[in-house]
Each structure stands twice: as structure tokens, then as C-alpha cells.
Amino acid sequence: MALTFTLDPAVTPALRDGVLDLWTDVTNAGGAVGFVAPVRREEVRPDLVRHLVAMAEGRHRLLVGHDEQGQVAATAFFAFNTHRLQTHWVWLYTVMVHPRHQGRGHGRDLMAAAADAARGFDGIDAIRLGCRGGLGLERFYGSCGYKEVGRVPGAIRVAPGDDRDDITMLLSLT
């Protein structure tokens, strides 16, 4: 079963709740998406609201993948740079595939859809993303064409005594 990807979907209550559930479920399954499990929807909601506000202001765009039942199954948020010397690349944030859909190639499909979408953005030459070390994420993103361009050892504190590297990955679109 393939996912259907949509850039800039209408923000309905169903989409909002679907993204919130996805983010919560991914975190609670051990995903590195800004929180540490266990997490409740109420803890995730303020971060989602910030993304939605940035979308309304034109600073972020959303790519969402729906499964065959129409449920939110994957997301990636694009964040545009406001500094005049960095407007030629975008950040990719909150890259997620629901645990029930993992292991089927949907992560690669999401990354390919994100690259295709970014190629359609005026003046964008590259995508940057950050990932948490210790989970093999840099290998996954590397297999999708991203190159590691930076690493700050121990910059992410998951728990006392559990510091992880903050890794920056880059995909050239040209």
C-alpha cells in the first residue's frame, strides 16, 4: 500500500488531529522528533500550533502522506529562511512516518516527495535537516542522498547522562 502525498493540504480539524496523533505516536515509539517518550498529546500540541501558525504566515509548508484509509501517516514541514544570505535553502523539520507504516519504504517515499516538492520552490537549491545521533538516522538520510555536513557532539540531552550528537544533513537539489 502506497501513501498519497499532498503539499499544502487544507488545515482541517481532521488534519490537525491526525498530525498531533502521528507526532505523539512516533515519539512514544522512540522516534526522535523533538520529544522523549512518554509524551501526551497535550505536550505536543503547542509545537504543532507553532508549525500551523508559521504555515499561516507563509514561513512553513507542510507535506503530508495519507494511507489508503485517508489517515495521516507521514509528515515533513519545510521552514523557509528569513536571512537574506540563506534564502536559497530550506529546513526540513518533523519528518515522521507512523510506526504502523514503517519498514515498507514509506520513509524513502516521504524523503523523495519532499525533495520533489522543494525543487518546485522558487530559488531553493538545497534542503537541510537536523537529526539526533545514536539512532542511525544519518545512515537513513544518507541513503536518501543527504550528506552529513556538521556534527555537534553531545548537543542533545535526551536524559541525564544520555547526550546525543546533533547532526546536520544536506541534500543539494541542483
PDB file of C-alpha atoms in Angstrom:
ATOM      1  CA  MET A   1       0.000   0.000   0.000  1.00  0.00           C
ATOM      2  CA  ALA A   2       1.421   3.348  -1.044  1.00  0.00           C
ATOM      3  CA  LEU A   3       0.993   6.648   0.698  1.00  0.00           C
ATOM      4  CA  THR A   4      -0.523   9.613  -1.122  1.00  0.00           C
ATOM      5  CA  PHE A   5       1.479  12.816  -0.565  1.00  0.00           C
ATOM      6  CA  THR A   6      -0.017  16.297  -0.608  1.00  0.00           C
ATOM      7  CA  LEU A   7       1.859  19.576  -0.321  1.00  0.00           C
ATOM      8  CA  ASP A   8      -0.009  22.359   1.492  1.00  0.00           C
ATOM      9  CA  PRO A   9      -3.151  20.413   2.393  1.00  0.00           C
ATOM     10  CA  ALA A  10      -6.131  22.276   3.795  1.00  0.00           C
ATOM     11  CA  VAL A  11      -5.727  22.523   7.561  1.00  0.00           C
ATOM     12  CA  THR A  12      -8.899  20.892   8.812  1.00  0.00           C
ATOM     13  CA  PRO A  13      -9.608  19.605  12.315  1.00  0.00           C
ATOM     14  CA  ALA A  14      -9.044  16.069  10.976  1.00  0.00           C
ATOM     15  CA  LEU A  15      -5.621  17.002   9.577  1.00  0.00           C
ATOM     16  CA  ARG A  16      -4.639  18.849  12.748  1.00  0.00           C
ATOM     17  CA  ASP A  17      -5.686  15.945  14.953  1.00  0.00           C
ATOM     18  CA  GLY A  18      -4.060  13.437  12.592  1.00  0.00           C
ATOM     19  CA  VAL A  19      -0.709  15.234  12.726  1.00  0.00           C
ATOM     20  CA  LEU A  20      -0.978  15.555  16.504  1.00  0.00           C
ATOM     21  CA  ASP A  21      -1.699  11.825  16.867  1.00  0.00           C
ATOM     22  CA  LEU A  22       1.121  10.955  14.463  1.00  0.00           C
ATOM     23  CA  TRP A  23       3.632  13.112  16.355  1.00  0.00           C
ATOM     24  CA  THR A  24       2.577  11.615  19.689  1.00  0.00           C
ATOM     25  CA  ASP A  25       2.645   8.033  18.408  1.00  0.00           C
ATOM     26  CA  VAL A  26       6.035   8.457  16.702  1.00  0.00           C
ATOM     27  CA  THR A  27       7.536   9.936  19.864  1.00  0.00           C
ATOM     28  CA  ASN A  28       6.111   7.194  22.058  1.00  0.00           C
ATOM     29  CA  ALA A  29       7.535   4.568  19.699  1.00  0.00           C
ATOM     30  CA  GLY A  30      11.020   6.054  20.232  1.00  0.00           C
ATOM     31  CA  GLY A  31      11.135   8.472  17.306  1.00  0.00           C
ATOM     32  CA  ALA A  32      13.474  11.466  17.503  1.00  0.00           C
ATOM     33  CA  VAL A  33      11.027  14.256  16.699  1.00  0.00           C
ATOM     34  CA  GLY A  34      11.670  16.823  19.422  1.00  0.00           C
ATOM     35  CA  PHE A  35      10.367  14.973  22.459  1.00  0.00           C
ATOM     36  CA  VAL A  36      11.312  11.989  24.598  1.00  0.00           C
ATOM     37  CA  ALA A  37       8.782   9.262  25.375  1.00  0.00           C
ATOM     38  CA  PRO A  38       6.458   9.049  27.075  1.00  0.00           C
ATOM     39  CA  VAL A  39       4.616  12.090  25.808  1.00  0.00           C
ATOM     40  CA  ARG A  40       0.956  13.105  25.762  1.00  0.00           C
ATOM     41  CA  ARG A  41      -0.921  14.930  23.022  1.00  0.00           C
ATOM     42  CA  GLU A  42      -1.222  17.972  25.297  1.00  0.00           C
ATOM     43  CA  GLU A  43       2.582  18.233  25.471  1.00  0.00           C
ATOM     44  CA  VAL A  44       2.966  18.035  21.685  1.00  0.00           C
ATOM     45  CA  ARG A  45       0.094  20.388  20.816  1.00  0.00           C
ATOM     46  CA  PRO A  46       1.991  23.712  21.426  1.00  0.00           C
ATOM     47  CA  ASP A  47       4.746  22.673  18.993  1.00  0.00           C
ATOM     48  CA  LEU A  48       2.157  21.727  16.379  1.00  0.00           C
ATOM     49  CA  VAL A  49       0.380  25.055  16.885  1.00  0.00           C
ATOM     50  CA  ARG A  50       3.693  26.874  16.272  1.00  0.00           C
ATOM     51  CA  HIS A  51       4.086  24.987  12.979  1.00  0.00           C
ATOM     52  CA  LEU A  52       0.492  25.793  11.977  1.00  0.00           C
ATOM     53  CA  VAL A  53       0.959  29.490  12.774  1.00  0.00           C
ATOM     54  CA  ALA A  54       4.169  29.535  10.714  1.00  0.00           C
ATOM     55  CA  MET A  55       2.225  27.917   7.860  1.00  0.00           C
ATOM     56  CA  ALA A  56      -0.477  30.575   8.076  1.00  0.00           C
ATOM     57  CA  GLU A  57       2.258  33.240   7.958  1.00  0.00           C
ATOM     58  CA  GLY A  58       3.901  31.623   4.908  1.00  0.00           C
ATOM     59  CA  ARG A  59       7.088  30.683   6.772  1.00  0.00           C
ATOM     60  CA  HIS A  60       6.426  26.920   6.770  1.00  0.00           C
ATOM     61  CA  ARG A  61       4.836  24.483   4.351  1.00  0.00           C
ATOM     62  CA  LEU A  62       3.536  21.013   5.105  1.00  0.00           C
ATOM     63  CA  LEU A  63       3.937  17.804   3.146  1.00  0.00           C
ATOM     64  CA  VAL A  64       1.585  15.123   4.430  1.00  0.00           C
ATOM     65  CA  GLY A  65       1.242  11.465   3.464  1.00  0.00           C
ATOM     66  CA  HIS A  66      -2.121   9.746   3.850  1.00  0.00           C
ATOM     67  CA  ASP A  67      -2.633   5.999   3.888  1.00  0.00           C
ATOM     68  CA  GLU A  68      -5.329   4.164   1.911  1.00  0.00           C
ATOM     69  CA  GLN A  69      -7.846   4.811   4.699  1.00  0.00           C
ATOM     70  CA  GLY A  70      -7.175   8.560   4.482  1.00  0.00           C
ATOM     71  CA  GLN A  71      -5.361   8.678   7.824  1.00  0.00           C
ATOM     72  CA  VAL A  72      -2.311  10.906   8.332  1.00  0.00           C
ATOM     73  CA  ALA A  73       0.636   8.508   8.067  1.00  0.00           C
ATOM     74  CA  ALA A  74       3.652  10.762   7.384  1.00  0.00           C
ATOM     75  CA  THR A  75       4.699  14.412   7.534  1.00  0.00           C
ATOM     76  CA  ALA A  76       7.530  16.799   6.860  1.00  0.00           C
ATOM     77  CA  PHE A  77       7.470  20.550   7.467  1.00  0.00           C
ATOM     78  CA  PHE A  78       9.533  22.899   5.313  1.00  0.00           C
ATOM     79  CA  ALA A  79      10.799  26.054   7.027  1.00  0.00           C
ATOM     80  CA  PHE A  80      11.982  28.958   4.910  1.00  0.00           C
ATOM     81  CA  ASN A  81      14.935  31.069   5.965  1.00  0.00           C
ATOM     82  CA  THR A  82      14.402  34.764   6.519  1.00  0.00           C
ATOM     83  CA  HIS A  83      18.055  35.815   6.465  1.00  0.00           C
ATOM     84  CA  ARG A  84      18.850  37.327   3.063  1.00  0.00           C
ATOM     85  CA  LEU A  85      22.023  35.248   2.692  1.00  0.00           C
ATOM     86  CA  GLN A  86      20.253  31.938   3.359  1.00  0.00           C
ATOM     87  CA  THR A  87      17.051  32.103   1.346  1.00  0.00           C
ATOM     88  CA  HIS A  88      18.374  29.603  -1.205  1.00  0.00           C
ATOM     89  CA  TRP A  89      17.813  26.577   1.048  1.00  0.00           C
ATOM     90  CA  VAL A  90      15.049  25.298   3.346  1.00  0.00           C
ATOM     91  CA  TRP A  91      14.997  23.358   6.606  1.00  0.00           C
ATOM     92  CA  LEU A  92      13.062  20.116   6.819  1.00  0.00           C
ATOM     93  CA  TYR A  93      11.524  19.519  10.264  1.00  0.00           C
ATOM     94  CA  THR A  94       9.361  16.954  11.995  1.00  0.00           C
ATOM     95  CA  VAL A  95       9.975  14.221   9.445  1.00  0.00           C
ATOM     96  CA  MET A  96       7.756  11.340  10.574  1.00  0.00           C
ATOM     97  CA  VAL A  97       6.247   8.071   9.394  1.00  0.00           C
ATOM     98  CA  HIS A  98       3.733   6.390  11.690  1.00  0.00           C
ATOM     99  CA  PRO A  99       5.161   3.262  13.355  1.00  0.00           C
ATOM    100  CA  ARG A 100       2.463   1.070  11.767  1.00  0.00           C
ATOM    101  CA  HIS A 101       3.747   2.132   8.331  1.00  0.00           C
ATOM    102  CA  GLN A 102       7.474   1.813   8.981  1.00  0.00           C
ATOM    103  CA  GLY A 103       9.570  -0.841   7.279  1.00  0.00           C
ATOM    104  CA  ARG A 104       7.671  -0.569   3.992  1.00  0.00           C
ATOM    105  CA  GLY A 105       9.745   2.085   2.223  1.00  0.00           C
ATOM    106  CA  HIS A 106       7.421   4.942   3.156  1.00  0.00           C
ATOM    107  CA  GLY A 107      10.280   6.886   4.754  1.00  0.00           C
ATOM    108  CA  ARG A 108      12.154   6.869   1.449  1.00  0.00           C
ATOM    109  CA  ASP A 109       8.949   7.815  -0.338  1.00  0.00           C
ATOM    110  CA  LEU A 110       8.480  10.737   2.058  1.00  0.00           C
ATOM    111  CA  MET A 111      12.042  11.946   1.516  1.00  0.00           C
ATOM    112  CA  ALA A 112      11.677  11.674  -2.283  1.00  0.00           C
ATOM    113  CA  ALA A 113       8.363  13.563  -2.158  1.00  0.00           C
ATOM    114  CA  ALA A 114      10.000  16.261   0.000  1.00  0.00           C
ATOM    115  CA  ALA A 115      12.856  16.662  -2.478  1.00  0.00           C
ATOM    116  CA  ASP A 116      10.406  16.846  -5.386  1.00  0.00           C
ATOM    117  CA  ALA A 117       8.325  19.458  -3.564  1.00  0.00           C
ATOM    118  CA  ALA A 118      11.380  21.585  -2.687  1.00  0.00           C
ATOM    119  CA  ARG A 119      12.524  21.513  -6.322  1.00  0.00           C
ATOM    120  CA  GLY A 120       9.290  23.354  -7.095  1.00  0.00           C
ATOM    121  CA  PHE A 121      10.014  26.177  -4.631  1.00  0.00           C
ATOM    122  CA  ASP A 122      11.394  29.305  -6.307  1.00  0.00           C
ATOM    123  CA  GLY A 123      15.101  29.853  -5.668  1.00  0.00           C
ATOM    124  CA  ILE A 124      15.630  26.782  -3.454  1.00  0.00           C
ATOM    125  CA  ASP A 125      18.851  24.854  -4.140  1.00  0.00           C
ATOM    126  CA  ALA A 126      19.103  22.596  -1.088  1.00  0.00           C
ATOM    127  CA  ILE A 127      17.383  21.059   1.928  1.00  0.00           C
ATOM    128  CA  ARG A 128      18.967  20.940   5.392  1.00  0.00           C
ATOM    129  CA  LEU A 129      17.769  18.860   8.284  1.00  0.00           C
ATOM    130  CA  GLY A 130      18.992  18.063  11.745  1.00  0.00           C
ATOM    131  CA  CYS A 131      18.855  14.653  13.333  1.00  0.00           C
ATOM    132  CA  ARG A 132      19.631  13.107  16.688  1.00  0.00           C
ATOM    133  CA  GLY A 133      22.667  10.834  16.862  1.00  0.00           C
ATOM    134  CA  GLY A 134      22.592   7.353  18.292  1.00  0.00           C
ATOM    135  CA  LEU A 135      19.682   6.080  16.228  1.00  0.00           C
ATOM    136  CA  GLY A 136      21.260   5.573  12.806  1.00  0.00           C
ATOM    137  CA  LEU A 137      19.220   8.375  11.284  1.00  0.00           C
ATOM    138  CA  GLU A 138      22.248   9.787   9.486  1.00  0.00           C
ATOM    139  CA  ARG A 139      22.610   6.461   7.640  1.00  0.00           C
ATOM    140  CA  PHE A 140      18.969   6.554   6.589  1.00  0.00           C
ATOM    141  CA  TYR A 141      19.181  10.148   5.359  1.00  0.00           C
ATOM    142  CA  GLY A 142      22.498   9.337   3.683  1.00  0.00           C
ATOM    143  CA  SER A 143      20.809   6.535   1.767  1.00  0.00           C
ATOM    144  CA  CYS A 144      18.297   9.155   0.550  1.00  0.00           C
ATOM    145  CA  GLY A 145      21.097  11.298  -0.919  1.00  0.00           C
ATOM    146  CA  TYR A 146      21.803  13.595   2.032  1.00  0.00           C
ATOM    147  CA  LYS A 147      25.372  14.306   3.100  1.00  0.00           C
ATOM    148  CA  GLU A 148      26.482  14.887   6.672  1.00  0.00           C
ATOM    149  CA  VAL A 149      27.815  18.454   6.804  1.00  0.00           C
ATOM    150  CA  GLY A 150      28.044  19.052  10.534  1.00  0.00           C
ATOM    151  CA  ARG A 151      28.014  17.386  13.923  1.00  0.00           C
ATOM    152  CA  VAL A 152      27.971  18.876  17.404  1.00  0.00           C
ATOM    153  CA  PRO A 153      28.885  16.175  19.929  1.00  0.00           C
ATOM    154  CA  GLY A 154      26.552  15.859  22.891  1.00  0.00           C
ATOM    155  CA  ALA A 155      24.370  18.817  21.913  1.00  0.00           C
ATOM    156  CA  ILE A 156      21.090  16.984  22.533  1.00  0.00           C
ATOM    157  CA  ARG A 157      20.397  15.872  26.106  1.00  0.00           C
ATOM    158  CA  VAL A 158      17.791  13.122  25.949  1.00  0.00           C
ATOM    159  CA  ALA A 159      18.132  12.371  29.676  1.00  0.00           C
ATOM    160  CA  PRO A 160      20.733  12.944  32.393  1.00  0.00           C
ATOM    161  CA  GLY A 161      23.840  11.092  31.256  1.00  0.00           C
ATOM    162  CA  ASP A 162      22.401  10.481  27.756  1.00  0.00           C
ATOM    163  CA  ASP A 163      23.741  13.165  25.441  1.00  0.00           C
ATOM    164  CA  ARG A 164      23.471  12.703  21.674  1.00  0.00           C
ATOM    165  CA  ASP A 165      25.155  14.361  18.720  1.00  0.00           C
ATOM    166  CA  ASP A 166      23.230  16.983  16.762  1.00  0.00           C
ATOM    167  CA  ILE A 167      23.871  16.061  13.126  1.00  0.00           C
ATOM    168  CA  THR A 168      23.215  18.375  10.186  1.00  0.00           C
ATOM    169  CA  MET A 169      22.447  16.778   6.830  1.00  0.00           C
ATOM    170  CA  LEU A 170      22.218  18.496   3.422  1.00  0.00           C
ATOM    171  CA  LEU A 171      20.623  17.498   0.142  1.00  0.00           C
ATOM    172  CA  SER A 172      21.638  19.508  -2.912  1.00  0.00           C
ATOM    173  CA  LEU A 173      18.743  19.906  -5.329  1.00  0.00           C
ATOM    174  CA  THR A 174      20.860  21.126  -8.233  1.00  0.00           C
TER     175      THR A 174
END
